[in-house]
């Protein structure tokens, strides 16, 4: 027991905890940049995936013209943006370039410190596999991003909303995993023999519904379904507009029909809110009152931002705030879930 305590003390991961919280904050910022990229319709401005050479932007007039010429070959330009000037192209290129560059920065911010901690043997026992899995998922996220972009380069004038949802959900799984791991390591830093927190059933329910709601938010964004009805609580003059065209098979309406997707996104929010309120109540009972209050505050704000996004006609400032708050709500939910899962987990 004394040897185990000494080993744990030697690897108490205060620095690792700080590092992971910084990376988590960067991912939240990345979600914001991604939202702006989507809402400004900038995501197809870079038509090639160059993981290394793509780090640098065009530096000469000839390089800019070459990028613009590549953009002119895709359906978004020929069917929607024909006649765009080079300056107009540079404006949309900026956001997609910033999105890709920041993704690379996050990858380096995770991989290099992890390598450093591993070389110095400062990764606590049992955490190496978890951090390696997060690193691998982060690498996969880059490939998913290109898979998403590629869907809009040949036939479509935009990216697949399903691939957009996969891209966003992967980013949020990364965020959740990093925050949970940071909280586990923080507990280990405070108590040498602390064990990882457990996922309680109420926390799992809240997270499943929150992820489902965010997924439908991604469908809503990808289908431009937010523009379908700019009214609340009715959609036009009905709870669900009659005469809405339906696709076959019926289940595809929940994925591909903008009206149905907006309807689900509107009302699934309250099921998710109820589950989050239950989690907050249980977390407060467990002594995590700040986490509980933060969850409830962000839930109320998120519903308000969602309604405001609709009523404003998807004003970009409100829509981006809605997406950013979703990421913050996920962080708060992980905090509350982790606090609940710590009960009885300390050795």
Short mmCIF file of C-alpha atoms in Angstrom, two decimals:
data_model
loop_
_atom_site.label_atom_id
_atom_site.label_comp_id
_atom_site.label_asym_id
_atom_site.label_seq_id
_atom_site.Cartn_x
_atom_site.Cartn_y
_atom_site.Cartn_z
CA UNK A 1 0.00 0.00 0.00
CA UNK A 2 2.82 2.40 0.84
CA UNK A 3 4.53 1.67 -2.49
CA UNK A 4 1.27 2.29 -4.36
CA UNK A 5 0.78 5.58 -2.54
CA UNK A 6 4.33 6.69 -3.34
CA UNK A 7 3.91 5.81 -7.02
CA UNK A 8 0.61 7.71 -7.21
CA UNK A 9 2.11 10.72 -5.48
CA UNK A 10 5.01 10.72 -7.94
CA UNK A 11 2.58 10.92 -10.86
CA UNK A 12 -0.01 13.23 -9.32
CA UNK A 13 -1.31 14.80 -12.48
CA UNK A 14 -1.95 18.46 -11.67
CA UNK A 15 -0.17 19.55 -14.86
CA UNK A 16 -2.08 16.99 -16.92
CA UNK A 17 -5.37 18.23 -15.51
CA UNK A 18 -4.59 21.82 -16.49
CA UNK A 19 -3.43 20.68 -19.93
CA UNK A 20 -6.65 18.76 -20.62
CA UNK A 21 -8.86 21.63 -19.48
CA UNK A 22 -6.97 23.93 -21.89
CA UNK A 23 -7.52 21.48 -24.75
CA UNK A 24 -11.21 21.25 -23.82
CA UNK A 25 -11.50 25.05 -23.99
CA UNK A 26 -9.87 24.95 -27.41
CA UNK A 27 -12.44 22.40 -28.61
CA UNK A 28 -15.27 24.67 -27.43
CA UNK A 29 -13.66 27.49 -29.44
CA UNK A 30 -13.39 25.10 -32.39
CA UNK A 31 -17.12 24.39 -32.20
CA UNK A 32 -17.75 28.14 -32.39
CA UNK A 33 -15.46 28.51 -35.42
CA UNK A 34 -17.16 25.53 -37.04
CA UNK A 35 -20.56 27.12 -36.49
CA UNK A 36 -19.43 30.37 -38.09
CA UNK A 37 -17.93 28.42 -40.99
CA UNK A 38 -21.24 26.67 -41.57
CA UNK A 39 -23.43 29.75 -41.19
CA UNK A 40 -21.28 31.83 -43.54
CA UNK A 41 -21.35 28.96 -46.07
CA UNK A 42 -17.57 28.89 -46.10
CA UNK A 43 -17.02 25.17 -45.66
CA UNK A 44 -16.50 24.29 -49.34
CA UNK A 45 -14.06 27.10 -50.15
CA UNK A 46 -11.04 24.79 -49.80
CA UNK A 47 -11.53 21.91 -52.19
CA UNK A 48 -8.44 19.84 -51.36
CA UNK A 49 -7.21 18.09 -48.24
CA UNK A 50 -3.53 18.77 -47.65
CA UNK A 51 -2.77 17.88 -44.02
CA UNK A 52 0.81 19.24 -44.19
CA UNK A 53 1.10 21.80 -47.00
CA UNK A 54 -2.41 23.07 -46.30
CA UNK A 55 -1.10 24.63 -43.10
CA UNK A 56 -0.01 27.67 -45.09
CA UNK A 57 -2.59 29.90 -46.81
CA UNK A 58 -2.10 31.17 -50.37
CA UNK A 59 0.78 33.66 -50.25
CA UNK A 60 0.79 35.02 -53.79
CA UNK A 61 -1.77 36.33 -56.25
CA UNK A 62 -1.19 33.26 -58.41
CA UNK A 63 -1.81 30.94 -55.45
CA UNK A 64 -5.02 32.76 -54.59
CA UNK A 65 -6.20 32.51 -58.19
CA UNK A 66 -5.44 28.79 -58.26
CA UNK A 67 -7.54 28.22 -55.12
CA UNK A 68 -10.35 30.29 -56.60
CA UNK A 69 -10.18 28.35 -59.87
CA UNK A 70 -10.55 25.10 -57.93
CA UNK A 71 -13.61 26.52 -56.17
CA UNK A 72 -15.12 27.51 -59.51
CA UNK A 73 -15.26 23.85 -60.51
CA UNK A 74 -17.67 22.74 -57.77
CA UNK A 75 -21.51 22.95 -57.87
CA UNK A 76 -21.72 25.53 -55.06
CA UNK A 77 -20.00 28.06 -57.29
CA UNK A 78 -21.60 27.12 -60.61
CA UNK A 79 -25.14 26.94 -59.21
CA UNK A 80 -25.13 29.47 -56.37
CA UNK A 81 -22.11 31.75 -56.28
CA UNK A 82 -21.35 32.25 -59.97
CA UNK A 83 -19.92 35.72 -60.42
CA UNK A 84 -18.31 35.84 -56.97
CA UNK A 85 -15.25 38.09 -56.89
CA UNK A 86 -11.84 37.04 -55.67
CA UNK A 87 -12.31 39.26 -52.60
CA UNK A 88 -15.60 37.51 -51.88
CA UNK A 89 -13.84 34.16 -52.16
CA UNK A 90 -11.11 35.29 -49.78
CA UNK A 91 -13.79 36.12 -47.18
CA UNK A 92 -15.24 32.61 -47.15
CA UNK A 93 -11.79 31.03 -47.49
CA UNK A 94 -10.75 32.73 -44.24
CA UNK A 95 -13.24 30.84 -42.05
CA UNK A 96 -12.61 27.42 -43.55
CA UNK A 97 -8.85 27.98 -43.35
CA UNK A 98 -9.16 29.12 -39.72
CA UNK A 99 -11.26 26.04 -38.95
CA UNK A 100 -8.73 23.65 -40.45
CA UNK A 101 -5.70 25.42 -39.01
CA UNK A 102 -7.15 25.51 -35.50
CA UNK A 103 -7.92 21.81 -35.80
CA UNK A 104 -4.24 21.18 -36.45
CA UNK A 105 -3.30 23.39 -33.50
CA UNK A 106 -5.59 21.38 -31.21
CA UNK A 107 -4.06 18.15 -32.47
CA UNK A 108 -0.57 19.38 -31.65
CA UNK A 109 -1.72 20.80 -28.31
CA UNK A 110 -2.92 17.33 -27.37
CA UNK A 111 -0.29 15.09 -28.95
CA UNK A 112 2.92 16.87 -27.95
CA UNK A 113 2.19 17.24 -24.21
CA UNK A 114 0.92 13.65 -24.13
CA UNK A 115 4.22 12.49 -25.62
CA UNK A 116 6.11 14.59 -23.06
CA UNK A 117 4.16 13.16 -20.13
CA UNK A 118 4.63 9.63 -21.49
CA UNK A 119 8.39 10.04 -21.92
CA UNK A 120 8.69 11.34 -18.37
CA UNK A 121 6.49 8.48 -17.12
CA UNK A 122 4.04 10.93 -15.58
CA UNK A 123 0.89 9.33 -16.99
CA UNK A 124 -0.85 7.60 -14.05
CA UNK A 125 -1.51 3.90 -14.34
CA UNK A 126 -4.71 3.14 -16.20
CA UNK A 127 -4.86 6.46 -18.09
CA UNK A 128 -2.47 5.76 -20.94
CA UNK A 129 -4.98 3.75 -22.97
CA UNK A 130 -7.69 6.37 -22.44
CA UNK A 131 -5.51 9.26 -23.58
CA UNK A 132 -4.26 7.24 -26.55
CA UNK A 133 -7.86 6.51 -27.57
CA UNK A 134 -8.69 10.21 -27.40
CA UNK A 135 -5.64 10.97 -29.56
CA UNK A 136 -6.73 8.38 -32.13
CA UNK A 137 -10.28 9.74 -32.21
CA UNK A 138 -8.87 13.23 -32.71
CA UNK A 139 -6.92 12.00 -35.73
CA UNK A 140 -10.04 10.32 -37.08
CA UNK A 141 -11.92 13.61 -36.65
CA UNK A 142 -9.68 15.22 -39.25
CA UNK A 143 -10.54 12.47 -41.73
CA UNK A 144 -14.25 12.84 -40.88
CA UNK A 145 -13.99 16.55 -41.59
CA UNK A 146 -12.64 15.88 -45.06
CA UNK A 147 -15.26 13.13 -45.61
CA UNK A 148 -17.88 15.76 -44.81
CA UNK A 149 -16.40 18.37 -47.15
CA UNK A 150 -16.00 15.84 -49.97
CA UNK A 151 -19.77 15.25 -49.96
CA UNK A 152 -20.28 18.76 -51.33
CA UNK A 153 -17.64 18.86 -54.06
CA UNK A 154 -19.20 16.94 -56.94
CA UNK A 155 -23.00 16.70 -56.99
CA UNK A 156 -24.39 18.65 -54.04
CA UNK A 157 -24.17 22.39 -53.46
CA UNK A 158 -23.60 21.84 -49.76
CA UNK A 159 -22.24 19.15 -47.45
CA UNK A 160 -24.28 16.18 -46.32
CA UNK A 161 -26.18 17.07 -43.16
CA UNK A 162 -25.62 13.53 -41.89
CA UNK A 163 -21.86 13.87 -42.30
CA UNK A 164 -22.04 17.30 -40.69
CA UNK A 165 -23.77 15.72 -37.69
CA UNK A 166 -21.14 12.97 -37.48
CA UNK A 167 -18.40 15.62 -37.57
CA UNK A 168 -19.98 17.67 -34.79
CA UNK A 169 -20.87 14.68 -32.64
CA UNK A 170 -17.32 13.32 -32.87
CA UNK A 171 -15.99 16.68 -31.70
CA UNK A 172 -18.37 16.64 -28.74
CA UNK A 173 -17.49 13.04 -27.83
CA UNK A 174 -13.86 14.19 -27.77
CA UNK A 175 -14.82 17.15 -25.59
CA UNK A 176 -16.76 14.94 -23.18
CA UNK A 177 -13.98 12.38 -22.96
CA UNK A 178 -11.32 14.99 -22.31
CA UNK A 179 -13.34 16.78 -19.62
CA UNK A 180 -14.25 13.50 -17.87
CA UNK A 181 -10.60 12.41 -17.92
CA UNK A 182 -9.46 15.79 -16.60
CA UNK A 183 -11.94 15.52 -13.73
CA UNK A 184 -10.74 12.00 -12.93
CA UNK A 185 -7.15 13.23 -12.88
CA UNK A 186 -8.09 16.19 -10.71
CA UNK A 187 -9.54 13.78 -8.16
CA UNK A 188 -6.40 11.66 -8.36
CA UNK A 189 -4.33 14.79 -7.70
CA UNK A 190 -6.42 15.57 -4.63
CA UNK A 191 -6.57 11.99 -3.29
CA UNK A 192 -3.72 9.68 -4.16
CA UNK A 193 -5.86 6.55 -4.31
CA UNK A 194 -8.98 8.02 -5.93
CA UNK A 195 -10.54 5.79 -8.53
CA UNK A 196 -12.20 6.98 -11.78
CA UNK A 197 -15.80 8.11 -11.40
CA UNK A 198 -18.62 5.83 -12.51
CA UNK A 199 -21.33 6.74 -15.02
CA UNK A 200 -24.68 6.61 -13.21
CA UNK A 201 -27.86 5.71 -15.07
CA UNK A 202 -29.45 9.14 -14.64
CA UNK A 203 -26.31 10.76 -16.02
CA UNK A 204 -26.26 8.38 -18.98
CA UNK A 205 -29.90 9.17 -19.75
CA UNK A 206 -29.23 12.92 -19.65
CA UNK A 207 -26.18 12.60 -21.89
CA UNK A 208 -27.97 10.38 -24.43
CA UNK A 209 -30.85 12.85 -24.74
CA UNK A 210 -28.47 15.83 -24.87
CA UNK A 211 -26.42 14.21 -27.63
CA UNK A 212 -29.62 13.33 -29.53
CA UNK A 213 -30.80 16.92 -29.26
CA UNK A 214 -27.48 18.24 -30.51
CA UNK A 215 -27.55 15.74 -33.38
CA UNK A 216 -30.94 17.06 -34.46
CA UNK A 217 -29.52 20.54 -34.14
CA UNK A 218 -26.83 19.53 -36.63
CA UNK A 219 -29.50 18.10 -38.94
CA UNK A 220 -31.42 21.37 -38.60
CA UNK A 221 -28.34 23.38 -39.55
CA UNK A 222 -27.32 21.09 -42.39
CA UNK A 223 -30.80 21.08 -43.94
CA UNK A 224 -31.30 24.83 -43.35
CA UNK A 225 -34.40 23.66 -41.48
CA UNK A 226 -34.19 26.64 -39.15
CA UNK A 227 -35.53 28.78 -41.99
CA UNK A 228 -38.60 26.59 -42.50
CA UNK A 229 -40.72 28.27 -39.79
CA UNK A 230 -39.64 31.39 -37.92
CA UNK A 231 -42.40 31.27 -35.29
CA UNK A 232 -42.84 29.91 -31.78
CA UNK A 233 -44.42 27.83 -30.31
CA UNK A 234 -46.49 27.10 -33.43
CA UNK A 235 -44.99 26.26 -36.79
CA UNK A 236 -46.90 28.82 -38.78
CA UNK A 237 -50.47 28.49 -37.53
CA UNK A 238 -50.27 24.86 -36.32
CA UNK A 239 -48.28 22.71 -33.95
CA UNK A 240 -47.27 20.68 -36.98
CA UNK A 241 -48.10 22.07 -40.44
CA UNK A 242 -50.64 20.01 -42.33
CA UNK A 243 -49.85 19.12 -45.89
CA UNK A 244 -46.15 18.70 -45.18
CA UNK A 245 -44.69 16.47 -47.94
CA UNK A 246 -43.42 13.19 -46.53
CA UNK A 247 -40.78 10.86 -47.86
CA UNK A 248 -40.73 7.07 -48.02
CA UNK A 249 -39.77 5.13 -45.97
CA UNK A 250 -41.36 7.08 -43.14
CA UNK A 251 -38.36 6.95 -40.80
CA UNK A 252 -36.28 9.00 -43.24
CA UNK A 253 -38.43 12.03 -42.48
CA UNK A 254 -36.71 12.25 -39.09
CA UNK A 255 -33.40 12.62 -40.89
CA UNK A 256 -34.06 14.24 -44.27
CA UNK A 257 -37.31 16.23 -43.99
CA UNK A 258 -36.56 19.81 -42.86
CA UNK A 259 -40.03 20.37 -41.37
CA UNK A 260 -39.99 17.12 -39.39
CA UNK A 261 -36.40 17.69 -38.26
CA UNK A 262 -37.24 21.18 -36.99
CA UNK A 263 -40.31 19.80 -35.19
CA UNK A 264 -38.27 17.10 -33.45
CA UNK A 265 -35.52 19.55 -32.54
CA UNK A 266 -38.10 21.92 -30.99
CA UNK A 267 -39.70 19.37 -28.69
CA UNK A 268 -36.89 16.94 -27.98
CA UNK A 269 -35.29 19.93 -26.24
CA UNK A 270 -37.79 19.66 -23.41
CA UNK A 271 -37.24 15.93 -22.93
CA UNK A 272 -33.51 16.61 -22.73
CA UNK A 273 -34.14 19.51 -20.35
CA UNK A 274 -36.19 17.28 -18.04
CA UNK A 275 -33.42 14.66 -17.93
CA UNK A 276 -30.81 17.35 -17.30
CA UNK A 277 -32.93 18.81 -14.50
CA UNK A 278 -33.11 15.36 -12.90
CA UNK A 279 -29.34 15.02 -13.19
CA UNK A 280 -28.85 18.48 -11.69
CA UNK A 281 -31.13 17.61 -8.76
CA UNK A 282 -29.24 14.36 -8.11
CA UNK A 283 -25.89 16.16 -8.39
CA UNK A 284 -27.03 18.82 -5.92
CA UNK A 285 -28.02 16.08 -3.50
CA UNK A 286 -24.52 14.64 -3.90
CA UNK A 287 -23.03 18.00 -2.91
CA UNK A 288 -22.24 19.38 -6.38
CA UNK A 289 -24.49 22.42 -6.12
CA UNK A 290 -22.39 24.63 -8.40
CA UNK A 291 -22.43 22.04 -11.17
CA UNK A 292 -26.19 21.61 -10.73
CA UNK A 293 -26.85 25.36 -10.90
CA UNK A 294 -24.63 25.68 -13.96
CA UNK A 295 -26.45 22.88 -15.76
CA UNK A 296 -29.86 24.42 -15.09
CA UNK A 297 -28.74 27.92 -16.00
CA UNK A 298 -27.28 26.75 -19.30
CA UNK A 299 -30.39 24.65 -20.06
CA UNK A 300 -32.64 27.69 -19.69
CA UNK A 301 -30.24 29.80 -21.74
CA UNK A 302 -30.02 27.13 -24.44
CA UNK A 303 -33.79 26.91 -24.86
CA UNK A 304 -33.99 30.71 -24.98
CA UNK A 305 -31.24 30.90 -27.59
CA UNK A 306 -32.95 28.21 -29.65
CA UNK A 307 -36.24 30.10 -29.72
CA UNK A 308 -34.41 33.36 -30.45
CA UNK A 309 -32.56 31.69 -33.33
CA UNK A 310 -35.88 30.76 -34.92
CA UNK A 311 -37.57 34.11 -34.31
CA UNK A 312 -34.56 36.04 -35.64
CA UNK A 313 -34.54 34.14 -38.90
CA UNK A 314 -31.30 32.39 -37.89
CA UNK A 315 -29.33 35.55 -37.17
CA UNK A 316 -25.72 34.39 -37.18
CA UNK A 317 -24.78 35.94 -33.83
CA UNK A 318 -27.61 34.17 -32.00
CA UNK A 319 -27.17 30.93 -33.94
CA UNK A 320 -23.45 30.78 -33.10
CA UNK A 321 -24.23 31.53 -29.44
CA UNK A 322 -26.76 28.68 -29.50
CA UNK A 323 -24.10 26.26 -30.76
CA UNK A 324 -21.44 27.51 -28.35
CA UNK A 325 -23.82 27.20 -25.42
CA UNK A 326 -24.57 23.61 -26.43
CA UNK A 327 -20.88 22.80 -26.02
CA UNK A 328 -20.76 24.57 -22.65
CA UNK A 329 -23.90 22.72 -21.54
CA UNK A 330 -22.20 19.44 -22.42
CA UNK A 331 -19.19 20.41 -20.28
CA UNK A 332 -21.47 21.31 -17.35
CA UNK A 333 -23.38 18.04 -17.78
CA UNK A 334 -20.14 16.06 -17.69
CA UNK A 335 -19.16 17.95 -14.53
CA UNK A 336 -22.46 17.10 -12.83
CA UNK A 337 -22.36 13.49 -14.04
CA UNK A 338 -18.82 13.09 -12.81
CA UNK A 339 -19.67 14.58 -9.42
CA UNK A 340 -22.54 12.12 -9.08
CA UNK A 341 -20.33 9.24 -10.17
CA UNK A 342 -17.68 10.04 -7.55
CA UNK A 343 -19.92 8.88 -4.72
CA UNK A 344 -18.32 5.79 -3.27
CA UNK A 345 -15.51 5.65 -5.87
CA UNK A 346 -12.66 6.80 -3.68
CA UNK A 347 -10.46 4.06 -2.32
#
